[in-house]
Short mmCIF file of C-alpha atoms in Angstrom, two decimals:
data_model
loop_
_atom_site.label_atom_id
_atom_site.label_comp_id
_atom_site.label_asym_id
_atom_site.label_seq_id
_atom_site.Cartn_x
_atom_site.Cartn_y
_atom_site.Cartn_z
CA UNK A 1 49.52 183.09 -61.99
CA UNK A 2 49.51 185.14 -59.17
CA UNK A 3 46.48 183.49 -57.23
CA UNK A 4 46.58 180.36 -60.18
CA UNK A 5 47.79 177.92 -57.43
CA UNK A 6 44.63 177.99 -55.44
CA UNK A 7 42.28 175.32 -55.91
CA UNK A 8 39.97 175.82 -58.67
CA UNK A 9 40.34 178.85 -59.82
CA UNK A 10 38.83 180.64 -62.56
CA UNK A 11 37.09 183.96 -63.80
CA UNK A 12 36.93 186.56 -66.14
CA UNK A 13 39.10 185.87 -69.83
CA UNK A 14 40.83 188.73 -71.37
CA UNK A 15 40.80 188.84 -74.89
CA UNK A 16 43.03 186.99 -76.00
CA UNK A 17 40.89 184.07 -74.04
CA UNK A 18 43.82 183.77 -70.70
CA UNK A 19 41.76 183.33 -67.88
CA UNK A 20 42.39 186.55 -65.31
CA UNK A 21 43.68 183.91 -62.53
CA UNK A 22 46.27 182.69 -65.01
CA UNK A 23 47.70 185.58 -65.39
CA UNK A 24 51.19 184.96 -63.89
CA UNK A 25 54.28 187.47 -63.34
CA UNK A 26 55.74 186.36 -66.46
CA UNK A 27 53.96 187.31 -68.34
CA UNK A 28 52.90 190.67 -66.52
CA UNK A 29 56.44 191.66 -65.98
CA UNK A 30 58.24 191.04 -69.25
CA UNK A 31 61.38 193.14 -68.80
CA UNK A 32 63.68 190.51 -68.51
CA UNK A 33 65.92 192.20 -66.31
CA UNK A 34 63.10 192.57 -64.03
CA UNK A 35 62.13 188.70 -64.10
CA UNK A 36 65.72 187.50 -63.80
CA UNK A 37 65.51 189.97 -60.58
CA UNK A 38 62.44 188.42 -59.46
CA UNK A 39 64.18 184.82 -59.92
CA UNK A 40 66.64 185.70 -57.52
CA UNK A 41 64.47 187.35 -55.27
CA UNK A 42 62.15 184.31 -54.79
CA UNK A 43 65.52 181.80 -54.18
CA UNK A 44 67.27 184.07 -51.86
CA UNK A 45 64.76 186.62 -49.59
CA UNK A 46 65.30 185.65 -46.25
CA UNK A 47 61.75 186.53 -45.62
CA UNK A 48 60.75 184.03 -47.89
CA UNK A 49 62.64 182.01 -46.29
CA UNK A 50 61.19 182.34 -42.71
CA UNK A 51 57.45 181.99 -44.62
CA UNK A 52 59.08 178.31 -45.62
CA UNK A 53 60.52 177.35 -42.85
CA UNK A 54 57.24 177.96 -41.07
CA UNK A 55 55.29 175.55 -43.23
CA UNK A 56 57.50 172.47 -42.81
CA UNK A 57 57.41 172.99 -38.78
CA UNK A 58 53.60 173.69 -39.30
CA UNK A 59 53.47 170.39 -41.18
CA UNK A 60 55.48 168.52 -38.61
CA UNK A 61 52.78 169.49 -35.66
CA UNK A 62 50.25 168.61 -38.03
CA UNK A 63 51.99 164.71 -38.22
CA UNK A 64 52.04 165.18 -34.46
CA UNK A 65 48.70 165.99 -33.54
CA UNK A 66 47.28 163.48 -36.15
CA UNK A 67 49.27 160.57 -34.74
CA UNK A 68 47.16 160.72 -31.51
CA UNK A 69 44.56 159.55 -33.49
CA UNK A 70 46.39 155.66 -33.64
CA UNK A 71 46.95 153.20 -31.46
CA UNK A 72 50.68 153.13 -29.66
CA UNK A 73 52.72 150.50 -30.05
CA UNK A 74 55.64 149.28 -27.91
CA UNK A 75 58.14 146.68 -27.11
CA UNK A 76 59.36 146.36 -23.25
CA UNK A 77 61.83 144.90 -21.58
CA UNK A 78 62.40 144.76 -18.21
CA UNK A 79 64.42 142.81 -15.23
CA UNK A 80 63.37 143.18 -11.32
CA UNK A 81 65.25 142.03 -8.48
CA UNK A 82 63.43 142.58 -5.07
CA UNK A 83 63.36 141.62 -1.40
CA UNK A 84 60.58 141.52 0.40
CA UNK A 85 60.28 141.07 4.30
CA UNK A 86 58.70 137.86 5.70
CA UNK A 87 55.61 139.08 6.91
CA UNK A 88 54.90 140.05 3.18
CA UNK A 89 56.53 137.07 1.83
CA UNK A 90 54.53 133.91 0.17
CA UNK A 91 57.15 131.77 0.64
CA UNK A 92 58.78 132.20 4.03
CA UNK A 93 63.06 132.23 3.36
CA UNK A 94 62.58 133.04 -0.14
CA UNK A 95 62.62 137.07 -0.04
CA UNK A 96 64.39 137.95 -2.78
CA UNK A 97 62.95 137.52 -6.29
CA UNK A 98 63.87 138.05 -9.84
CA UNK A 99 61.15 138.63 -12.51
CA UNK A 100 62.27 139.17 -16.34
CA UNK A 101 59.41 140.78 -18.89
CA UNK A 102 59.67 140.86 -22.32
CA UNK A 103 56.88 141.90 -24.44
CA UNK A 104 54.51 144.51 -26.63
CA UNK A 105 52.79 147.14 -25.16
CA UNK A 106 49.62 149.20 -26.81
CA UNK A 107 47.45 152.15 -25.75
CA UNK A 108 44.59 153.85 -27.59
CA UNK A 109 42.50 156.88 -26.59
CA UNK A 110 38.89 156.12 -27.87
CA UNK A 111 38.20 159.79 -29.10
CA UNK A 112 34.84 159.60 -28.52
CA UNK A 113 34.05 162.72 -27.81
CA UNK A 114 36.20 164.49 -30.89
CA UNK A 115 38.87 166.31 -28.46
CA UNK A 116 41.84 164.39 -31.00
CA UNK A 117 39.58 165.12 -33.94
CA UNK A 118 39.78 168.46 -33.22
CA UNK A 119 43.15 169.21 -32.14
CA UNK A 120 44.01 167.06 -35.67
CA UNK A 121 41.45 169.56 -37.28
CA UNK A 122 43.25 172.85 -35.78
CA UNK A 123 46.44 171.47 -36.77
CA UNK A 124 45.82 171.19 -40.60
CA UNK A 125 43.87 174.31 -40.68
CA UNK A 126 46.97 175.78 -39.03
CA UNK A 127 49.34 174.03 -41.52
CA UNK A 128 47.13 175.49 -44.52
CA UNK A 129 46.47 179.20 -42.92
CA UNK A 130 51.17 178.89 -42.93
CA UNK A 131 51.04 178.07 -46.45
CA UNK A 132 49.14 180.53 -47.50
CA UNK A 133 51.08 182.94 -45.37
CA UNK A 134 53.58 181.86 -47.44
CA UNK A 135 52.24 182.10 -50.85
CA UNK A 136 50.90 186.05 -49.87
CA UNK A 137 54.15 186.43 -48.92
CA UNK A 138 55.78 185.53 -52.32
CA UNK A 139 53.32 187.71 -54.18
CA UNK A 140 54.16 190.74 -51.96
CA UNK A 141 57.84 189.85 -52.47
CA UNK A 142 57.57 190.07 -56.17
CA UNK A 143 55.19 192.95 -56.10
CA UNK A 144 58.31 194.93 -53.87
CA UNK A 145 60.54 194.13 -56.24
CA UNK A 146 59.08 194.87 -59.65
CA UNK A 147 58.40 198.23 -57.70
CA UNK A 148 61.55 198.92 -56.29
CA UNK A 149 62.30 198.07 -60.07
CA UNK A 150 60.28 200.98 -61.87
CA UNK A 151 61.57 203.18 -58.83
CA UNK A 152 65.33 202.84 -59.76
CA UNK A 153 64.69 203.17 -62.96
CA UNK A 154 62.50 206.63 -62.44
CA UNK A 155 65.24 207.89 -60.69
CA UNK A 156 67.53 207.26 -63.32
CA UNK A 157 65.27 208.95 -65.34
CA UNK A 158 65.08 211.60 -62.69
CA UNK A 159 68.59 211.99 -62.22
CA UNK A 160 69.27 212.45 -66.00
CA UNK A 161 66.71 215.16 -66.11
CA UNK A 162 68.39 217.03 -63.01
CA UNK A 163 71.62 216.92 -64.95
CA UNK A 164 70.18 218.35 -68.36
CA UNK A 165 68.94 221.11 -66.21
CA UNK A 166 72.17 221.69 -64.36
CA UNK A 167 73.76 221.94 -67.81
CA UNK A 168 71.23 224.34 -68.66
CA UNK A 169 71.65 226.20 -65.49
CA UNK A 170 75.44 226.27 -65.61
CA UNK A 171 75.42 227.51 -69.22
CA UNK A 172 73.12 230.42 -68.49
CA UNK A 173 75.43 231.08 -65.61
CA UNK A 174 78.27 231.34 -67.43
CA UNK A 175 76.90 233.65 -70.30
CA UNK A 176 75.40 236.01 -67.96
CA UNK A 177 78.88 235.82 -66.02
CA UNK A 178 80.52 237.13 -69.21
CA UNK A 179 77.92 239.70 -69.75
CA UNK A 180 78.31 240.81 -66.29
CA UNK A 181 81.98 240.90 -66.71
CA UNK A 182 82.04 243.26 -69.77
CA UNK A 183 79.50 245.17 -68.08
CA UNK A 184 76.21 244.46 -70.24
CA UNK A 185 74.75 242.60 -67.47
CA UNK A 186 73.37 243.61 -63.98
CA UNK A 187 74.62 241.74 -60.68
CA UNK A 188 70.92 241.06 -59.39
CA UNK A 189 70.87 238.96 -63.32
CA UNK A 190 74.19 236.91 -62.08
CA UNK A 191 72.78 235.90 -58.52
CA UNK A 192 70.26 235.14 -60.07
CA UNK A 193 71.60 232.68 -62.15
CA UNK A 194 74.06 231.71 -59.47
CA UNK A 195 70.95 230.55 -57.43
CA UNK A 196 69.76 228.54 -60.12
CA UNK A 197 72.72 226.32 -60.29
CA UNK A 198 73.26 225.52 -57.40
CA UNK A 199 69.43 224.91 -56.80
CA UNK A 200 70.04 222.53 -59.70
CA UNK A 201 73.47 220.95 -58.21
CA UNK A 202 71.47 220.42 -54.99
CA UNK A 203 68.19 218.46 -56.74
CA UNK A 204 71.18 216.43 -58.93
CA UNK A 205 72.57 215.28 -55.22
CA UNK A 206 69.09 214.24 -54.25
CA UNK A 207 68.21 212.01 -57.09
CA UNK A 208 71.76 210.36 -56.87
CA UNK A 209 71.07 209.99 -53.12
CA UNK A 210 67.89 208.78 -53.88
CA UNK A 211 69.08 206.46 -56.79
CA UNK A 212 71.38 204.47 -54.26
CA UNK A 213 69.10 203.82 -51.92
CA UNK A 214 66.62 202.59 -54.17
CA UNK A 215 69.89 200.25 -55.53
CA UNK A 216 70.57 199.21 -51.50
CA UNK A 217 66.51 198.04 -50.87
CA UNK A 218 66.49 196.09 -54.35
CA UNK A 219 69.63 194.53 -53.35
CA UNK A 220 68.41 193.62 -49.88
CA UNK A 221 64.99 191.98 -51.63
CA UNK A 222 66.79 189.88 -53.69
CA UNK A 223 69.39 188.73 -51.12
CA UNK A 224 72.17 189.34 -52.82
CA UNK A 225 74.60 192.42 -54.92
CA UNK A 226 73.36 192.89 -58.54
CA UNK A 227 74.62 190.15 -60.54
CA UNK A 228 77.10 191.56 -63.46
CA UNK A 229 75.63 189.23 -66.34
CA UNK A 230 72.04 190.54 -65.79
CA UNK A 231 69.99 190.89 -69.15
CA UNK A 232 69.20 194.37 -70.71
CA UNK A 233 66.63 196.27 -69.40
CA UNK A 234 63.81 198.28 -71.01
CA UNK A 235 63.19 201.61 -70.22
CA UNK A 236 60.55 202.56 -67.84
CA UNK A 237 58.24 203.90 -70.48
CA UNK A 238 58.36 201.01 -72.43
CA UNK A 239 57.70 198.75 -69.43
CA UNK A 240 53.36 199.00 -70.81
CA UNK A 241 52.50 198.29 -67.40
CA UNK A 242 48.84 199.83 -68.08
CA UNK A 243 47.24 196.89 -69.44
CA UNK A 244 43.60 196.72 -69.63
CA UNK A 245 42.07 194.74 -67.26
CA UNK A 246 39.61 191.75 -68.22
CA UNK A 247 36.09 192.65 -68.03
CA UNK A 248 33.69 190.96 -65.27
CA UNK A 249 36.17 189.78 -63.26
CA UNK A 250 34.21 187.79 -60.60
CA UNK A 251 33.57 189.05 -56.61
CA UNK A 252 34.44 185.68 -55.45
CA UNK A 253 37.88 186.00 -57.27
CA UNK A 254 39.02 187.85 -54.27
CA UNK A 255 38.20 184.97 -51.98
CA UNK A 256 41.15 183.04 -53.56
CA UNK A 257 43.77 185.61 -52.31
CA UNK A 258 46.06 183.92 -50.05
CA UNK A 259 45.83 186.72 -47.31
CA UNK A 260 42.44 185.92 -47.97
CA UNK A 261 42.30 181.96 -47.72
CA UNK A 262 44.88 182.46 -44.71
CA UNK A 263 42.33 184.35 -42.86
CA UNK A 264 39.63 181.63 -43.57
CA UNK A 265 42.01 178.92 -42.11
CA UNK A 266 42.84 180.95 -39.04
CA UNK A 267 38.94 180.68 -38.39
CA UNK A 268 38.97 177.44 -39.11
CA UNK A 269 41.29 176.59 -37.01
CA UNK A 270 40.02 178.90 -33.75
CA UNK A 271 36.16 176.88 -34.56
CA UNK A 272 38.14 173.55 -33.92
CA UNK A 273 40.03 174.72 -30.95
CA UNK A 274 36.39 174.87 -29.48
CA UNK A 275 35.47 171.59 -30.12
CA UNK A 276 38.71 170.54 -28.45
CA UNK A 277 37.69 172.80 -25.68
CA UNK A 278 34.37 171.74 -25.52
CA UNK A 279 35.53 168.13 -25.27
CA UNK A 280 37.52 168.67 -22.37
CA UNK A 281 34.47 168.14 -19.81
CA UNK A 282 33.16 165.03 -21.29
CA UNK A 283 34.95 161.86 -19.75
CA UNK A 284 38.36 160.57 -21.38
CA UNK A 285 38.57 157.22 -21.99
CA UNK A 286 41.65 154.84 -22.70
CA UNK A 287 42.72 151.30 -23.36
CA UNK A 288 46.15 149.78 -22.77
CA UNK A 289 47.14 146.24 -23.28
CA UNK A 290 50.23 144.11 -22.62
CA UNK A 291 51.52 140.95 -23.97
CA UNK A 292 54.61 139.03 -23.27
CA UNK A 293 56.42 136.65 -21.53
CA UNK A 294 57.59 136.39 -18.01
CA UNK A 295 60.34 134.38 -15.75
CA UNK A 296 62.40 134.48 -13.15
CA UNK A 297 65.29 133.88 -14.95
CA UNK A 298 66.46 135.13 -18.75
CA UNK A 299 66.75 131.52 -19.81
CA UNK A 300 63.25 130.85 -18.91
CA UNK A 301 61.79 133.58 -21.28
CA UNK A 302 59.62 132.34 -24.36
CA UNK A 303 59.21 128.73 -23.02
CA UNK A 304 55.61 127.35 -22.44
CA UNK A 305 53.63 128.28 -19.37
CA UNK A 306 55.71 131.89 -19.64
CA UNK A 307 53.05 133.64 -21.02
CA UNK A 308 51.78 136.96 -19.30
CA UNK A 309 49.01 139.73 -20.71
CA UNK A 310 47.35 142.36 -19.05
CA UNK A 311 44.28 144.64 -20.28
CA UNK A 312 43.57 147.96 -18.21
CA UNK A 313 40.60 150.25 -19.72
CA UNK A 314 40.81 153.75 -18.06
CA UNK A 315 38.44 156.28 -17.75
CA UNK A 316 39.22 159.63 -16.60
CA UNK A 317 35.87 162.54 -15.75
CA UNK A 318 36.78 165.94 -14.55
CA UNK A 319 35.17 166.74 -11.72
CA UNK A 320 37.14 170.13 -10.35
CA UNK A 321 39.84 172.00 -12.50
CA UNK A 322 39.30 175.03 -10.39
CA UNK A 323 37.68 176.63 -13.78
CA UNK A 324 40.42 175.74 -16.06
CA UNK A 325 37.82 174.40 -18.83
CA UNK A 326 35.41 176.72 -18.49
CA UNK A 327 38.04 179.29 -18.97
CA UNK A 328 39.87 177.23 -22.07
CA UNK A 329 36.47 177.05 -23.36
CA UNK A 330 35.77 180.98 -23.11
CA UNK A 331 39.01 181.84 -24.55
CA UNK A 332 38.30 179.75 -27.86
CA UNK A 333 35.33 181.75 -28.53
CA UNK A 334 37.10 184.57 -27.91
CA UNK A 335 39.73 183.86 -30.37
CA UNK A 336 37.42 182.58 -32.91
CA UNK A 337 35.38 186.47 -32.23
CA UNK A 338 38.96 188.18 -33.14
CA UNK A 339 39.29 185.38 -36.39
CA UNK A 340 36.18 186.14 -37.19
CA UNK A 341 36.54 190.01 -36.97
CA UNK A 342 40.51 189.08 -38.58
CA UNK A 343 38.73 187.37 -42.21
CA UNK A 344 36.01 190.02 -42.46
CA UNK A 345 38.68 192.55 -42.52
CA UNK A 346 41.09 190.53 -45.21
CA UNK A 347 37.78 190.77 -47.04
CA UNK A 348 37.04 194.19 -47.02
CA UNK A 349 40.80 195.22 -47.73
CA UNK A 350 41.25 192.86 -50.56
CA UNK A 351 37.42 194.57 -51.87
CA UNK A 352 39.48 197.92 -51.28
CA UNK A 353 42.53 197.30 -53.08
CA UNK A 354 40.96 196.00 -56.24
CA UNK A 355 38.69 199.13 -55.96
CA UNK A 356 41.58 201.30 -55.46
CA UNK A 357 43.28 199.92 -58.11
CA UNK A 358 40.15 199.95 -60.79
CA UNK A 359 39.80 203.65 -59.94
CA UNK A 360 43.80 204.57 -60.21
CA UNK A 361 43.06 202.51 -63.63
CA UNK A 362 40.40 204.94 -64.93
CA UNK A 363 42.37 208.05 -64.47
CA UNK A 364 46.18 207.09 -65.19
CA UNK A 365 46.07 207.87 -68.89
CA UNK A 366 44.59 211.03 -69.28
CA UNK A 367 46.94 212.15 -66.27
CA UNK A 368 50.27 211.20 -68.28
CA UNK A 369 49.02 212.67 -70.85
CA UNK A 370 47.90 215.96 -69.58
CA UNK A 371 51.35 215.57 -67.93
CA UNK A 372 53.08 215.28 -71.31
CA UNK A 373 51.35 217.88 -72.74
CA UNK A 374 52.43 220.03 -69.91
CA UNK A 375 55.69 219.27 -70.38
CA UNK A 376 56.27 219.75 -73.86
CA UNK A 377 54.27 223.38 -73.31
CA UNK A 378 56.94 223.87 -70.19
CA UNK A 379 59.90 223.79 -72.84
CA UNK A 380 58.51 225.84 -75.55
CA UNK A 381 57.85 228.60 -72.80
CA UNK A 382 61.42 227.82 -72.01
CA UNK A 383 62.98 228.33 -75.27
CA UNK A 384 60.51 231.52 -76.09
CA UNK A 385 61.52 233.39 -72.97
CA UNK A 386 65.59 232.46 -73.28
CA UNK A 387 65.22 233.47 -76.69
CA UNK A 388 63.24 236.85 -75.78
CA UNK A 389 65.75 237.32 -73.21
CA UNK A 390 68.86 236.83 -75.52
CA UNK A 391 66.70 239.61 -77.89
CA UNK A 392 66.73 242.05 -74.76
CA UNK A 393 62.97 241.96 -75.31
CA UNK A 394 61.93 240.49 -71.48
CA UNK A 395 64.25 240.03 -68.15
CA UNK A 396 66.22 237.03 -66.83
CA UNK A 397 63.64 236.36 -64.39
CA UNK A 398 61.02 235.37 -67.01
CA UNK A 399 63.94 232.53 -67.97
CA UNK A 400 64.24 231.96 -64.61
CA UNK A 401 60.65 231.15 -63.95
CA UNK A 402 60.21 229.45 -67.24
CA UNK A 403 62.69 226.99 -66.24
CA UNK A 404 61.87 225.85 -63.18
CA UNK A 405 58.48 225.12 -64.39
CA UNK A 406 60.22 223.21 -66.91
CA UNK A 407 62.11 221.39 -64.06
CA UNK A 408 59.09 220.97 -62.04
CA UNK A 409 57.28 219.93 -65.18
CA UNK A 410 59.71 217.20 -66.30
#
């Protein structure tokens, strides 16, 4: 499901017995217009793409880093050719020498004080904190488009009811035009109605204005035009997108968000930046090794008595960096501060948005259906005052009122 991939997860059960963390967009979203959307969404978003990209070079400075934790291994060759002058000479006359190497060469830094321990440690955390980047970032992705979804498909909702209502409009118009004509209507009654159409013709513009632009985002989320061979649709009332929630859904559930687990390895990774920091003052130490074969001439290479090693330990102490740890060592508890402040806040916002959402939850149902009641109430005022009016029994502006209640209503 949406947060299924992360390690371990479990929690509340809804009734039919699906764990709440199994819960995937299938079977959430199950328009299949709407998942064959989401399909394409996830293949082609070039946002999506970025978030993937960014793992695999996150991955490759992981490999990096962690390779510093192995010896080095390498084969030389080399050829010399020299002169020397006398004075420096061991054998007077003979100043000019040729020396050919062959051989392996290895180096090791004994990390004995953690520094390529830690860097290895920053790196994974790293690595992890860009995969969950990218996992948050395919949830949101989805999430944008199932909503930009439901929002084209309100305004084709909203666009057929501004085009009943122009209908409407433009039918009054043109009966009180005729009365007006044969002189049983006022012209105050035929502005009147005028106004109303082309208030109408104005909110039909609108909605179509608003319908393509809701068409031009979807089409930009899922990188490409509308295929023609899409799957029907359902209508947006029979999308049952209020589903109950499962009961006792656990606090620690939120934990497992990636925004959530990305915040947790971006702390991660600042605490092992200071151990790498911290190592910096200690002494670095380092062991390189040679083995070969050496002559003065390539034909003399691998025969006996050739044979050449050498072993050189190093040891390296800072003594003055003109503050350079110290600082490096400030500014990693610095950043892990700002982490630290950075996870508490994915916290709290993933706290809020479940809150938020439990709350909207509560009070969605009896708000469509006081809306539908008000609606259907709307158009019986609507069709009492026309038909009053048509009677001569009230004025045009009760019809006038009635309906755009009716429109506001709708």
């Amino acid at each position: 499901g949406v947060y299924a991939t992360q390690p371990g997860a479990a929690g509340a059960r809804s009734a039919n017995g699906q764990a709440a963390t199994a819960i995937g967009w299938r079977e959430f979203f199950v328009d299949p217009r709407l998942q064959r959307l989401i399909e394409i969404a996830l293949k082609n978003n070039r946002d999506l793409r970025v978030s993937v990209l960014n793992i695999e070079a996150a991955r490759a400075q992981y490999q990096i880093t962690r390779a510093g934790l192995f010896p080095t291994l390498d084969a030389t060759g080399t050829g010399n050719r020299q002169r020397l002058p006398n004075a420096l000479s061991v054998a007077p006359g003979r100043n000019i020498t040729t020396t050919y190497n062959v051989g392996l060469s290895a180096s090791w830094e004994l990390d004995l004080f953690g520094r390529v321990q830690s860097l290895k440690d920053q790196a994974l955390a790293q690595y992890l904190a860009t995969a969950y980047a990218r996992q948050a970032s395919e949830i949101s992705l989805v999430s944008q488009v199932a909503d930009q979804y439901l929002t084209l498909l309100s305004t084709d909702d909203l666009l057929k009811v501004t085009e009943d209502t122009l209908k409407t409009a433009q039918a009054s118009y043109d009966l009180t035009k005729l009365q007006f004509d044969n002189g049983t209507g006022s012209e105050l009654e035929l502005r009147q109605a005028q106004t109303v159409v082309e208030q109408a013709l104005a909110n039909q513009q609108a909605q179509a204005r608003a319908r393509a632009q809701a068409l031009n985002y979807l089409v930009l989320l899922i990188g490409e035009p509308l295929p023609d061979d899409l799957p029907a649709g359902m209508p947006l009332d029979a999308q049952n997108l209020l589903t109950d929630v499962p009961a006792g859904l656990p606090s620690d559930l939120l934990t497992r968000r990636p925004d959530v687990m990305q915040a947790e390895q971006s702390l991660l990774a600042a605490n092992a930046n200071i151990g790498a920091a911290r190592a910096a003052f200690f002494p670095k130490i380092s062991l390189t090794a040679a083995f070969g074969t050496a002559s003065p001439t390539l034909g003399g290479l691998f025969k006996a008595g050739t044979a050449a090693w050498s072993f050189a330990p190093n040891i390296a102490l800072p003594i003055f960096e003109g503050g350079a740890n110290i600082a490096n060592l400030d500014l990693a508890h610095v950043q892990k501060r700002i982490e630290i402040a950075n996870y508490e806040k994915a916290i709290q916002s993933a706290f809020r948005d479940v809150a938020d959402g439990l709350a909207a939850r509560g009070t969605y149902d009896q708000q469509i259906a006081a809306l539908e009641r008000n609606e259907h109430a709307q158009q019986r005022r609507f069709d009492l005052s026309d038909l009053r009016y048509k009677n001569g029994v009230d004025s045009y502006l009760s019809v006038l009122t009635a309906q755009t209640d009716l429109y506001t209503a709708q």
